[in-house]
XYZ file of C-alpha atoms in Angstrom:
655
model
C -155.061 40.290 -18.257
C -153.183 36.818 -17.708
C -150.297 36.679 -15.622
C -148.498 34.984 -18.951
C -149.379 37.938 -21.078
C -148.126 40.460 -18.450
C -144.938 38.345 -18.435
C -144.708 38.841 -21.664
C -145.314 42.758 -21.928
C -142.070 43.015 -19.246
C -139.973 41.121 -21.954
C -140.408 44.327 -24.241
C -137.665 46.455 -22.285
C -136.442 43.204 -20.549
C -134.766 41.399 -23.719
C -132.813 43.770 -24.795
C -131.455 44.771 -21.488
C -130.365 40.989 -21.557
C -128.903 41.488 -25.171
C -126.789 44.891 -23.731
C -125.563 42.716 -20.459
C -124.538 39.928 -22.813
C -122.646 41.482 -25.393
C -121.333 44.625 -22.977
C -119.442 41.603 -20.539
C -118.773 39.138 -22.779
C -118.730 40.118 -26.430
C -115.129 41.532 -26.194
C -114.449 37.595 -26.392
C -117.088 36.227 -28.419
C -116.983 35.787 -32.004
C -118.467 38.713 -34.139
C -121.345 36.120 -35.529
C -122.373 35.267 -32.280
C -122.656 39.279 -30.617
C -124.583 39.672 -33.753
C -127.046 37.179 -33.318
C -127.483 38.186 -29.459
C -127.883 41.514 -30.700
C -130.543 40.461 -33.025
C -132.302 37.587 -31.382
C -133.044 39.909 -28.456
C -134.349 42.988 -30.506
C -136.461 39.977 -32.988
C -138.249 38.811 -29.745
C -139.469 41.969 -28.602
C -140.853 43.021 -32.079
C -142.602 39.503 -32.296
C -144.323 40.693 -28.844
C -145.291 43.842 -30.079
C -146.935 42.330 -33.242
C -148.465 40.009 -31.066
C -150.142 42.525 -29.039
C -151.590 44.541 -32.159
C -153.293 41.435 -32.918
C -154.652 40.958 -29.574
C -155.483 44.787 -28.674
C -157.547 45.420 -32.519
C -159.229 41.701 -31.761
C -163.014 42.435 -31.075
C -163.802 43.033 -27.664
C -160.150 43.739 -26.446
C -159.832 46.729 -24.232
C -158.490 50.138 -25.121
C -155.665 50.565 -22.901
C -153.669 47.928 -20.711
C -152.141 48.202 -17.536
C -149.572 46.225 -15.683
C -148.844 47.269 -12.218
C -145.243 45.643 -10.851
C -145.515 47.028 -7.062
C -144.820 50.471 -5.555
C -141.981 51.756 -6.556
C -142.029 55.141 -4.129
C -144.295 55.392 -1.233
C -143.974 58.263 1.037
C -146.597 60.452 2.507
C -148.610 61.951 0.007
C -147.120 60.269 -2.886
C -147.163 56.734 -4.242
C -145.304 56.001 -7.632
C -145.722 52.632 -9.133
C -143.130 50.634 -11.047
C -146.086 50.297 -14.056
C -146.249 49.785 -17.969
C -149.325 51.195 -19.609
C -150.297 50.099 -23.085
C -152.874 51.608 -25.558
C -153.141 52.401 -29.111
C -150.368 55.604 -28.931
C -148.125 52.973 -27.172
C -148.638 50.123 -30.010
C -147.680 52.823 -32.742
C -144.464 53.652 -30.689
C -143.777 50.116 -30.065
C -144.057 49.044 -33.545
C -141.472 52.182 -34.443
C -138.893 51.567 -31.695
C -139.022 47.204 -32.153
C -139.765 47.327 -35.874
C -137.425 49.903 -37.573
C -134.882 49.260 -34.618
C -134.744 45.330 -35.827
C -134.044 46.430 -39.303
C -131.590 48.691 -38.353
C -129.488 46.311 -36.460
C -129.704 43.629 -39.271
C -128.196 46.751 -41.562
C -125.268 47.477 -38.958
C -124.485 43.961 -39.249
C -122.989 44.524 -42.558
C -122.203 48.300 -42.077
C -120.186 47.753 -38.963
C -118.595 44.374 -40.435
C -114.549 45.777 -40.564
C -115.150 48.383 -37.267
C -113.404 47.867 -34.379
C -115.450 47.882 -31.023
C -117.841 45.776 -32.906
C -119.293 44.242 -29.300
C -119.429 47.738 -27.838
C -121.788 48.901 -30.722
C -124.231 46.653 -30.515
C -124.620 46.668 -26.671
C -125.033 50.419 -27.151
C -127.550 49.421 -29.507
C -129.329 47.105 -27.411
C -129.120 49.309 -23.996
C -131.276 51.964 -26.214
C -133.701 49.534 -27.019
C -134.369 49.279 -23.412
C -134.350 52.861 -22.652
C -136.371 53.344 -25.669
C -139.102 50.717 -24.593
C -139.327 52.029 -21.029
C -139.689 55.166 -22.127
C -142.683 54.586 -24.395
C -144.331 51.655 -22.180
C -144.191 54.143 -18.939
C -147.524 54.567 -17.130
C -146.259 57.632 -15.344
C -143.946 60.468 -15.701
C -141.049 59.731 -13.102
C -140.793 56.259 -15.035
C -141.157 58.007 -18.312
C -138.160 60.255 -17.105
C -136.020 56.974 -16.387
C -136.338 56.256 -20.152
C -136.226 59.893 -21.212
C -132.555 60.489 -19.476
C -131.403 56.589 -20.015
C -131.924 57.198 -24.228
C -129.488 60.296 -23.663
C -127.176 58.065 -22.106
C -127.294 55.714 -25.089
C -127.337 58.564 -27.302
C -124.214 60.129 -25.905
C -122.237 56.770 -26.023
C -123.627 55.929 -29.439
C -122.745 59.699 -31.055
C -119.424 59.705 -29.264
C -118.580 55.900 -30.869
C -115.618 56.910 -32.574
C -114.330 58.718 -29.457
C -110.252 58.558 -31.076
C -112.032 61.209 -32.648
C -111.968 64.565 -31.192
C -115.141 65.814 -33.371
C -117.089 62.799 -32.352
C -116.270 63.044 -28.578
C -117.254 66.501 -28.711
C -120.778 66.062 -30.448
C -121.770 63.184 -27.553
C -120.590 65.829 -25.464
C -122.378 68.342 -26.942
C -125.724 66.232 -27.228
C -125.360 65.321 -23.594
C -125.349 68.992 -22.389
C -127.576 70.592 -24.503
C -130.293 67.755 -23.595
C -129.521 68.131 -20.281
C -131.082 71.897 -20.422
C -134.356 70.224 -21.522
C -134.357 67.740 -18.482
C -134.302 70.646 -16.173
C -137.656 72.083 -17.578
C -138.752 68.055 -17.119
C -137.849 67.885 -13.904
C -139.219 71.280 -12.603
C -142.498 69.968 -14.461
C -142.593 66.838 -12.535
C -142.067 69.085 -9.260
C -145.075 70.959 -10.177
C -147.029 67.941 -10.748
C -146.397 66.496 -7.506
C -146.991 69.943 -5.829
C -150.327 70.218 -7.430
C -151.831 66.799 -8.246
C -150.024 64.898 -5.824
C -149.223 62.409 -8.471
C -147.073 61.171 -11.205
C -149.126 59.305 -12.857
C -150.910 59.896 -16.485
C -154.232 58.518 -15.367
C -154.475 60.107 -11.837
C -153.685 63.500 -13.280
C -155.717 63.390 -16.770
C -158.675 62.200 -14.898
C -158.439 64.920 -12.212
C -158.680 67.301 -15.028
C -161.096 65.841 -18.007
C -163.320 64.662 -14.568
C -163.050 67.750 -12.487
C -163.656 70.988 -14.228
C -163.081 72.748 -11.348
C -159.083 72.153 -12.000
C -159.154 74.102 -15.028
C -159.933 77.278 -12.786
C -157.766 76.721 -9.964
C -154.873 75.329 -12.341
C -154.965 78.320 -14.616
C -152.061 79.992 -12.976
C -149.901 76.389 -12.902
C -150.839 74.120 -15.856
C -149.566 76.792 -18.196
C -146.200 76.598 -16.314
C -145.922 73.239 -16.405
C -146.801 72.828 -20.039
C -144.260 75.336 -20.804
C -141.682 73.265 -18.773
C -142.633 70.214 -20.606
C -142.309 72.026 -24.322
C -138.353 72.680 -23.075
C -137.712 69.306 -22.184
C -139.789 68.059 -25.360
C -137.582 71.013 -27.291
C -134.169 69.229 -26.136
C -135.342 65.795 -27.137
C -136.924 66.206 -30.478
C -134.173 69.184 -31.515
C -136.526 71.935 -31.929
C -135.629 75.923 -31.160
C -133.350 76.889 -29.509
C -132.100 73.287 -28.335
C -131.799 71.874 -31.701
C -127.997 72.719 -31.947
C -126.773 68.985 -31.215
C -128.424 67.054 -33.865
C -126.603 68.439 -36.442
C -123.115 67.196 -34.927
C -124.559 63.802 -33.783
C -123.890 62.554 -37.565
C -120.416 61.863 -36.357
C -121.607 59.110 -35.297
C -122.130 55.692 -37.315
C -124.621 55.562 -39.578
C -126.931 53.211 -38.604
C -126.916 55.419 -35.287
C -128.217 58.320 -36.887
C -131.114 55.995 -38.646
C -132.033 54.890 -35.230
C -131.667 57.623 -32.866
C -132.108 60.472 -34.776
C -134.410 59.761 -37.395
C -136.793 57.293 -36.020
C -137.077 56.729 -32.374
C -135.107 58.929 -29.777
C -135.828 62.436 -31.591
C -139.422 61.545 -31.361
C -139.796 61.129 -28.227
C -140.592 64.839 -27.524
C -143.237 64.398 -29.644
C -144.705 61.426 -28.092
C -144.535 63.063 -24.548
C -146.630 66.034 -25.888
C -149.143 64.102 -27.453
C -149.306 62.026 -24.360
C -149.977 65.161 -22.249
C -152.478 66.428 -24.537
C -154.980 66.181 -22.175
C -152.775 68.898 -20.109
C -151.670 70.664 -23.377
C -155.996 71.219 -24.433
C -156.109 73.054 -20.979
C -153.441 75.329 -21.658
C -154.284 77.240 -25.456
C -150.765 79.709 -24.513
C -148.818 76.405 -24.132
C -150.533 75.200 -27.684
C -149.632 78.186 -29.464
C -145.991 78.394 -28.248
C -145.938 74.657 -29.428
C -147.420 75.418 -33.208
C -144.963 78.628 -33.412
C -142.018 76.227 -32.393
C -142.817 73.821 -34.894
C -143.215 76.324 -37.764
C -140.405 78.057 -36.969
C -137.985 75.058 -36.415
C -139.188 73.473 -39.805
C -138.701 76.514 -42.278
C -135.485 77.412 -40.386
C -133.942 74.079 -40.558
C -135.303 73.610 -43.915
C -132.980 76.657 -45.273
C -130.222 75.425 -44.024
C -130.485 71.989 -45.345
C -131.141 73.851 -48.809
C -126.807 74.610 -49.313
C -125.665 71.886 -47.358
C -123.178 69.601 -48.664
C -122.562 66.579 -46.617
C -124.988 64.117 -47.443
C -125.598 63.283 -43.712
C -125.765 66.819 -42.499
C -128.826 67.380 -45.161
C -130.774 64.589 -43.830
C -130.084 65.630 -40.203
C -131.738 69.269 -41.078
C -134.492 67.533 -42.403
C -135.155 65.446 -39.589
C -135.401 69.034 -37.658
C -137.610 70.451 -40.101
C -139.775 67.075 -40.008
C -139.673 67.097 -36.127
C -141.056 70.731 -36.815
C -144.087 69.811 -38.587
C -144.862 66.870 -36.203
C -144.967 69.925 -33.508
C -146.875 72.184 -35.764
C -149.773 69.410 -35.911
C -149.248 68.847 -32.266
C -149.903 72.502 -31.580
C -152.770 73.183 -33.469
C -154.486 70.214 -31.838
C -154.283 67.315 -34.238
C -152.321 65.049 -32.399
C -152.830 61.993 -34.491
C -151.912 63.781 -37.836
C -148.386 64.380 -35.389
C -148.172 60.766 -34.532
C -148.994 59.785 -38.114
C -146.118 61.837 -39.550
C -143.926 60.546 -36.874
C -144.826 57.145 -38.028
C -144.337 57.632 -41.688
C -141.212 59.897 -41.003
C -139.705 56.726 -39.030
C -140.168 55.061 -42.668
C -138.973 57.013 -45.007
C -136.305 58.828 -43.138
C -134.409 55.427 -41.527
C -134.319 54.498 -45.207
C -132.829 57.698 -46.239
C -130.308 57.538 -43.649
C -129.791 54.033 -44.516
C -129.413 54.372 -48.364
C -127.004 57.659 -47.242
C -124.874 54.743 -45.786
C -124.426 52.252 -48.471
C -123.815 55.078 -50.814
C -121.066 56.248 -48.479
C -120.081 53.090 -48.008
C -120.091 52.616 -51.961
C -117.799 55.538 -52.265
C -115.330 54.270 -49.461
C -116.083 56.661 -46.415
C -116.960 59.865 -49.277
C -119.834 62.003 -47.626
C -119.405 65.008 -49.660
C -122.334 65.919 -52.575
C -119.757 67.496 -54.555
C -117.732 64.662 -55.009
C -120.578 62.286 -56.132
C -122.696 61.700 -58.975
C -123.695 58.758 -61.373
C -124.505 56.052 -58.968
C -127.591 54.989 -60.540
C -125.920 52.926 -62.843
C -123.382 51.364 -60.260
C -125.971 51.169 -57.306
C -128.931 50.792 -58.703
C -130.638 48.878 -55.489
C -129.471 51.735 -53.522
C -130.692 54.237 -56.130
C -134.226 52.986 -56.250
C -134.924 52.570 -52.631
C -133.791 55.918 -51.813
C -135.661 57.326 -54.307
C -139.028 56.198 -52.575
C -137.568 57.637 -49.661
C -137.196 61.186 -51.313
C -140.529 60.823 -53.300
C -141.989 60.274 -49.776
C -140.522 63.186 -48.111
C -141.057 65.425 -50.856
C -144.932 64.364 -50.315
C -145.280 63.408 -53.301
C -148.650 61.303 -53.933
C -149.164 58.314 -53.369
C -146.034 58.068 -51.533
C -146.172 57.995 -47.288
C -145.123 61.196 -46.488
C -147.780 62.988 -49.247
C -150.700 61.374 -46.788
C -149.104 62.340 -43.475
C -148.330 66.090 -44.636
C -151.053 66.579 -46.101
C -153.102 66.332 -42.862
C -151.053 68.408 -40.767
C -151.271 71.000 -43.651
C -155.003 70.943 -43.689
C -155.733 70.462 -39.789
C -153.063 73.602 -39.216
C -155.301 75.816 -42.211
C -158.589 74.563 -40.403
C -157.203 75.269 -36.958
C -159.206 78.065 -34.955
C -155.528 79.387 -33.691
C -155.668 82.936 -34.431
C -152.413 82.444 -36.085
C -153.603 79.547 -38.424
C -153.202 81.073 -41.480
C -149.671 82.119 -41.417
C -148.455 78.732 -39.630
C -149.985 77.134 -42.735
C -148.092 79.274 -45.161
C -145.180 78.425 -43.113
C -145.418 74.768 -43.438
C -146.196 75.079 -46.862
C -142.936 77.055 -47.688
C -141.481 74.208 -45.480
C -143.082 71.420 -48.032
C -141.815 72.897 -51.142
C -138.212 73.645 -49.801
C -138.100 70.039 -48.276
C -138.804 69.030 -52.107
C -136.210 71.008 -53.351
C -133.329 69.966 -51.198
C -134.098 66.274 -51.416
C -134.206 66.009 -54.964
C -131.105 68.260 -55.436
C -129.508 65.495 -52.753
C -131.107 62.890 -55.386
C -129.679 64.446 -58.528
C -126.409 65.712 -57.299
C -125.859 61.881 -55.813
C -127.294 59.604 -58.794
C -127.197 61.830 -61.841
C -124.676 63.336 -64.163
C -120.890 62.353 -64.573
C -119.372 60.515 -61.510
C -117.057 63.257 -59.326
C -115.969 60.842 -56.505
C -111.831 60.165 -56.954
C -112.327 56.220 -57.078
C -110.723 54.159 -59.200
C -112.701 52.172 -62.109
C -114.636 49.437 -60.419
C -113.945 50.146 -57.271
C -117.629 51.667 -56.537
C -119.904 48.653 -55.797
C -123.189 47.980 -54.164
C -123.743 46.837 -50.539
C -123.687 43.522 -49.697
C -127.608 41.798 -49.057
C -127.443 42.135 -45.401
C -127.584 46.126 -45.854
C -129.689 46.034 -48.929
C -132.609 43.730 -47.819
C -134.126 46.752 -44.649
C -133.579 49.187 -47.460
C -136.231 47.162 -49.640
C -138.431 46.683 -46.244
C -138.433 50.151 -45.617
C -138.816 51.110 -49.463
C -142.131 49.633 -49.546
C -143.334 51.172 -46.119
C -142.175 54.383 -48.124
C -144.328 53.713 -50.659
C -147.675 52.101 -48.803
C -147.112 53.056 -44.693
C -149.593 56.559 -45.727
C -152.187 54.605 -47.070
C -153.551 53.710 -43.492
C -154.498 57.611 -43.145
C -155.903 57.845 -46.825
C -158.480 60.492 -45.692
C -162.285 60.357 -47.042
C -161.982 63.128 -49.378
C -159.288 60.432 -51.558
C -161.922 57.721 -51.142
C -159.987 56.725 -47.962
C -161.448 56.188 -44.156
C -157.961 57.385 -42.209
C -157.989 54.563 -40.149
C -155.100 55.892 -38.153
C -157.042 59.031 -36.886
C -160.037 56.392 -35.699
C -157.596 54.065 -34.154
C -156.226 56.858 -32.483
C -159.490 57.949 -31.405
C -159.443 56.027 -27.450
C -156.755 57.749 -27.030
C -157.201 61.235 -28.005
C -160.719 61.163 -26.928
C -161.046 64.881 -26.172
C -159.499 66.143 -29.779
C -158.211 69.449 -29.755
C -160.416 72.079 -31.109
C -158.562 71.680 -34.917
C -159.714 68.208 -35.057
C -163.458 69.549 -34.327
C -163.342 72.174 -36.833
C -161.970 70.196 -39.468
C -164.396 67.513 -39.143
C -167.246 70.061 -40.355
C -165.426 71.798 -43.122
C -166.302 70.669 -46.307
C -164.455 67.938 -48.728
C -163.859 70.551 -51.267
C -161.592 72.761 -49.339
C -159.170 69.840 -48.138
C -159.395 68.376 -51.787
C -157.898 72.173 -52.967
C -155.489 72.425 -50.026
C -154.051 68.697 -51.122
C -153.794 70.017 -54.623
C -151.723 73.228 -53.461
C -149.285 71.153 -51.265
C -148.924 68.464 -54.493
C -148.135 71.406 -56.808
C -145.647 73.191 -54.212
C -143.523 69.363 -54.038
C -143.553 69.580 -57.862
C -142.330 73.424 -58.037
C -139.295 71.896 -55.933
C -138.721 68.907 -57.601
C -138.722 71.311 -60.873
C -136.364 73.875 -59.426
C -133.893 71.238 -58.582
C -134.372 69.769 -62.101
C -133.238 72.879 -63.207
C -130.033 73.654 -61.269
C -128.766 70.356 -60.623
C -129.273 68.182 -63.973
C -131.007 70.540 -66.558
C -128.556 73.173 -66.094
C -125.826 72.301 -63.636
C -124.080 75.504 -63.174
C -127.472 77.328 -61.992
C -127.090 77.406 -58.359
C -123.399 77.952 -57.827
C -123.785 81.000 -60.550
C -127.199 82.454 -57.646
C -125.229 81.776 -54.935
C -122.189 84.067 -56.183
C -124.240 87.015 -57.134
C -126.325 86.629 -53.803
C -123.129 85.669 -51.351
C -123.674 87.790 -49.027
C -127.222 85.833 -48.057
C -125.864 82.308 -49.246
C -123.024 82.819 -46.391
C -125.441 83.540 -44.027
C -127.520 80.057 -44.667
C -124.261 78.071 -45.573
C -123.110 79.070 -42.244
C -126.311 78.079 -40.245
C -126.907 81.821 -39.319
C -123.917 81.924 -37.054
C -125.974 80.294 -34.489
C -123.015 78.058 -32.850
C -121.034 80.971 -33.095
C -123.860 82.902 -30.890
C -123.899 80.141 -28.662
C -120.410 80.240 -28.142
C -120.332 84.183 -27.783
C -123.153 84.220 -25.620
C -123.010 81.431 -23.437
C -120.291 78.907 -23.880
C -117.374 81.595 -23.347
C -118.633 83.463 -20.754
C -119.959 80.271 -18.628
C -115.963 78.860 -19.314
C -115.020 82.053 -18.135
C -116.891 82.046 -15.093
C -115.987 78.379 -14.312
C -112.324 78.736 -15.091
C -112.126 82.428 -13.380
C -114.054 81.961 -10.501
C -114.793 78.443 -9.457
C -111.627 77.057 -10.430
C -109.274 80.090 -9.188
C -111.075 81.510 -6.244
C -113.192 78.052 -5.065
C -111.286 75.470 -6.122
C -107.592 76.400 -5.617
C -108.026 79.714 -3.573
C -110.983 78.134 -0.760
C -110.584 74.440 -1.065
C -107.158 74.350 -1.805
C -106.348 77.121 0.174
C -108.237 75.965 3.255
C -106.103 72.521 2.739
C -102.784 74.254 2.673
C -103.750 76.788 5.721
C -104.910 73.764 7.735
C -101.932 71.973 6.869
C -99.526 75.103 7.931
C -101.325 75.429 11.220
C -100.973 72.241 12.457
C -97.829 72.166 11.058
C -97.072 75.827 13.098
C -98.537 74.025 16.244
C -95.927 70.868 15.818
C -92.962 73.092 15.997
C -94.632 75.120 19.133
C -94.997 71.617 20.632
C -91.499 70.454 19.414
C -90.130 73.551 21.096
C -91.932 73.089 24.250
C -90.732 69.059 24.535
C -87.314 69.931 23.724
C -85.268 67.865 26.693
C -83.861 71.367 27.431
C -84.240 72.447 31.561
C -83.578 75.882 30.818
C -86.500 75.943 27.648
C -89.148 74.052 30.541
C -87.823 76.830 32.960
C -88.509 79.634 30.299
C -92.205 77.987 29.360
C -92.810 77.656 33.167
C -91.717 81.296 33.955
C -94.122 82.405 30.744
C -97.172 80.184 31.912
C -96.611 81.233 35.339
C -96.556 85.085 34.260
C -99.725 84.531 32.211
C -101.721 83.138 34.917
C -100.758 86.153 37.228
C -101.793 88.649 34.362
C -105.225 86.668 34.232
C -105.914 86.925 37.980
C -105.192 90.432 38.371
C -106.784 91.741 35.459
C -109.524 89.322 36.223
C -109.822 90.257 39.653
C -110.013 93.914 38.788
C -112.601 93.416 36.156
C -114.969 91.656 38.599
C -114.248 94.299 41.103
C -115.479 96.699 39.193
C -118.938 94.998 38.179
């Protein structure tokens, strides 16, 4: 790679950083048009560079991977970490999502945030996020990846709490920050173990040690599962999986473009990316893979059940995000890493579309987010309706929309996996698909059909401006055709994305090997079952919320305990508060604050002050200027000296 090309690669993260510095320092004094121009320019340029990288690396004779090393970053005895970027086909897909979808969301934000205070601050934070996310996916070693990992956590905190004057938003930002620190502790411990056992944090060195030296697997049988499980803890925090998913629904307190960028398309997929990037490690630990698959399946169906009864349009999409991330974990857990990344790509298209379309609906209704107060928007916001419809059909898994191909691939790979739990995992995945279809069409019917229930004046409901609608149109197009790059051979396709990722996943998981030997009849049958399940979800939603609108409410009334359990999100937040938060606060306030802080720290300071004051009092008494006082002190001193001499002599004599 030439020096010029290397410089272009470094520009991918540096340009958004420059946008952050300009808007962050000067934005308060700049006109809004200048702020938005800077933000858009410094995200459009990296997207163009990524497009150029695609053309370069997909041309004939191009290398499968490119690594650019700046210089040694840390060089100590036994450990050297370079400041290095690596670009392979997996990196290209992630960069396309980050820069492409990110740029579209920046365009949308210009219209959505037009009348908000802190306009310059919002775009500065968005650019900062783009910088850290680019570093995360470009990193050639665990330490640099961790820098980006922590950076997107910081950016997420700033963006979730953007409306910091609103207590709920400030609390949501703090909750996201704290919960992610739990996962980050697992990531840190995993890095320490990698240093101890491999003497490196470089991806290529660690993975080569496992693949080229089979003895590592025998020697590492006791520590490789530990490393993988700690990495899973980190991934669960960032990608909102059980038990660390609780921060994501509250993160909807941030502006809608934040939900689309960070909590649908990019940041929350970092955990999935990390597991896929470390596939060599995970393939060496069947236990860790099984844990990943179980976490993914349980999270998928758990979050889907909650999403079925939520009334806030953004919270429905938030639980949908958690559920779809569970699908990606499920794919990685059965060794179908390419299928997981495929769903990550299509999910970025249709989930970003759904959040932005929800923002358009909220904008049209002057801030209303309650589905029970919507309805009849099909004719009043036609472009939002048609574009959001593409996203709904895509996530529901209706062919030929994008979500069908990626979701069907995950279910097929799960069914044909050698994992002992493969049938159970497939059933859970299938049920989740039906539930997803139900709650998404529930949202669709309640928002766009029936009579208008919003308390809006006649004529006040209006379509969004074109600067907000243009990204919706582009994402709707991608939600329709984006899955065609993964059409399987049974449907007369070539599954191009799987072949594109072959150089990365050179040692495919067992599920992929088994799947390749399975007959097309099984694959087609499973696809038909998947489609029928999605159509069943659509039909139930049609009955409950269009044909017989009161059916769902009557059913909920007849099953009040079960409905209360699900609508209250299984009281997980309350359980965490009782079992963890309250005892921790009691410990910090009762022990750390009262005993340690006030008792020991403040008390030692007070004791030191009292001691000094006492000594000063004695000193003042000694230097009083009173001759009789001096004579008294002299007599006392002489008596002390005589006592020491006498008793000391007696003591020495006995010795």
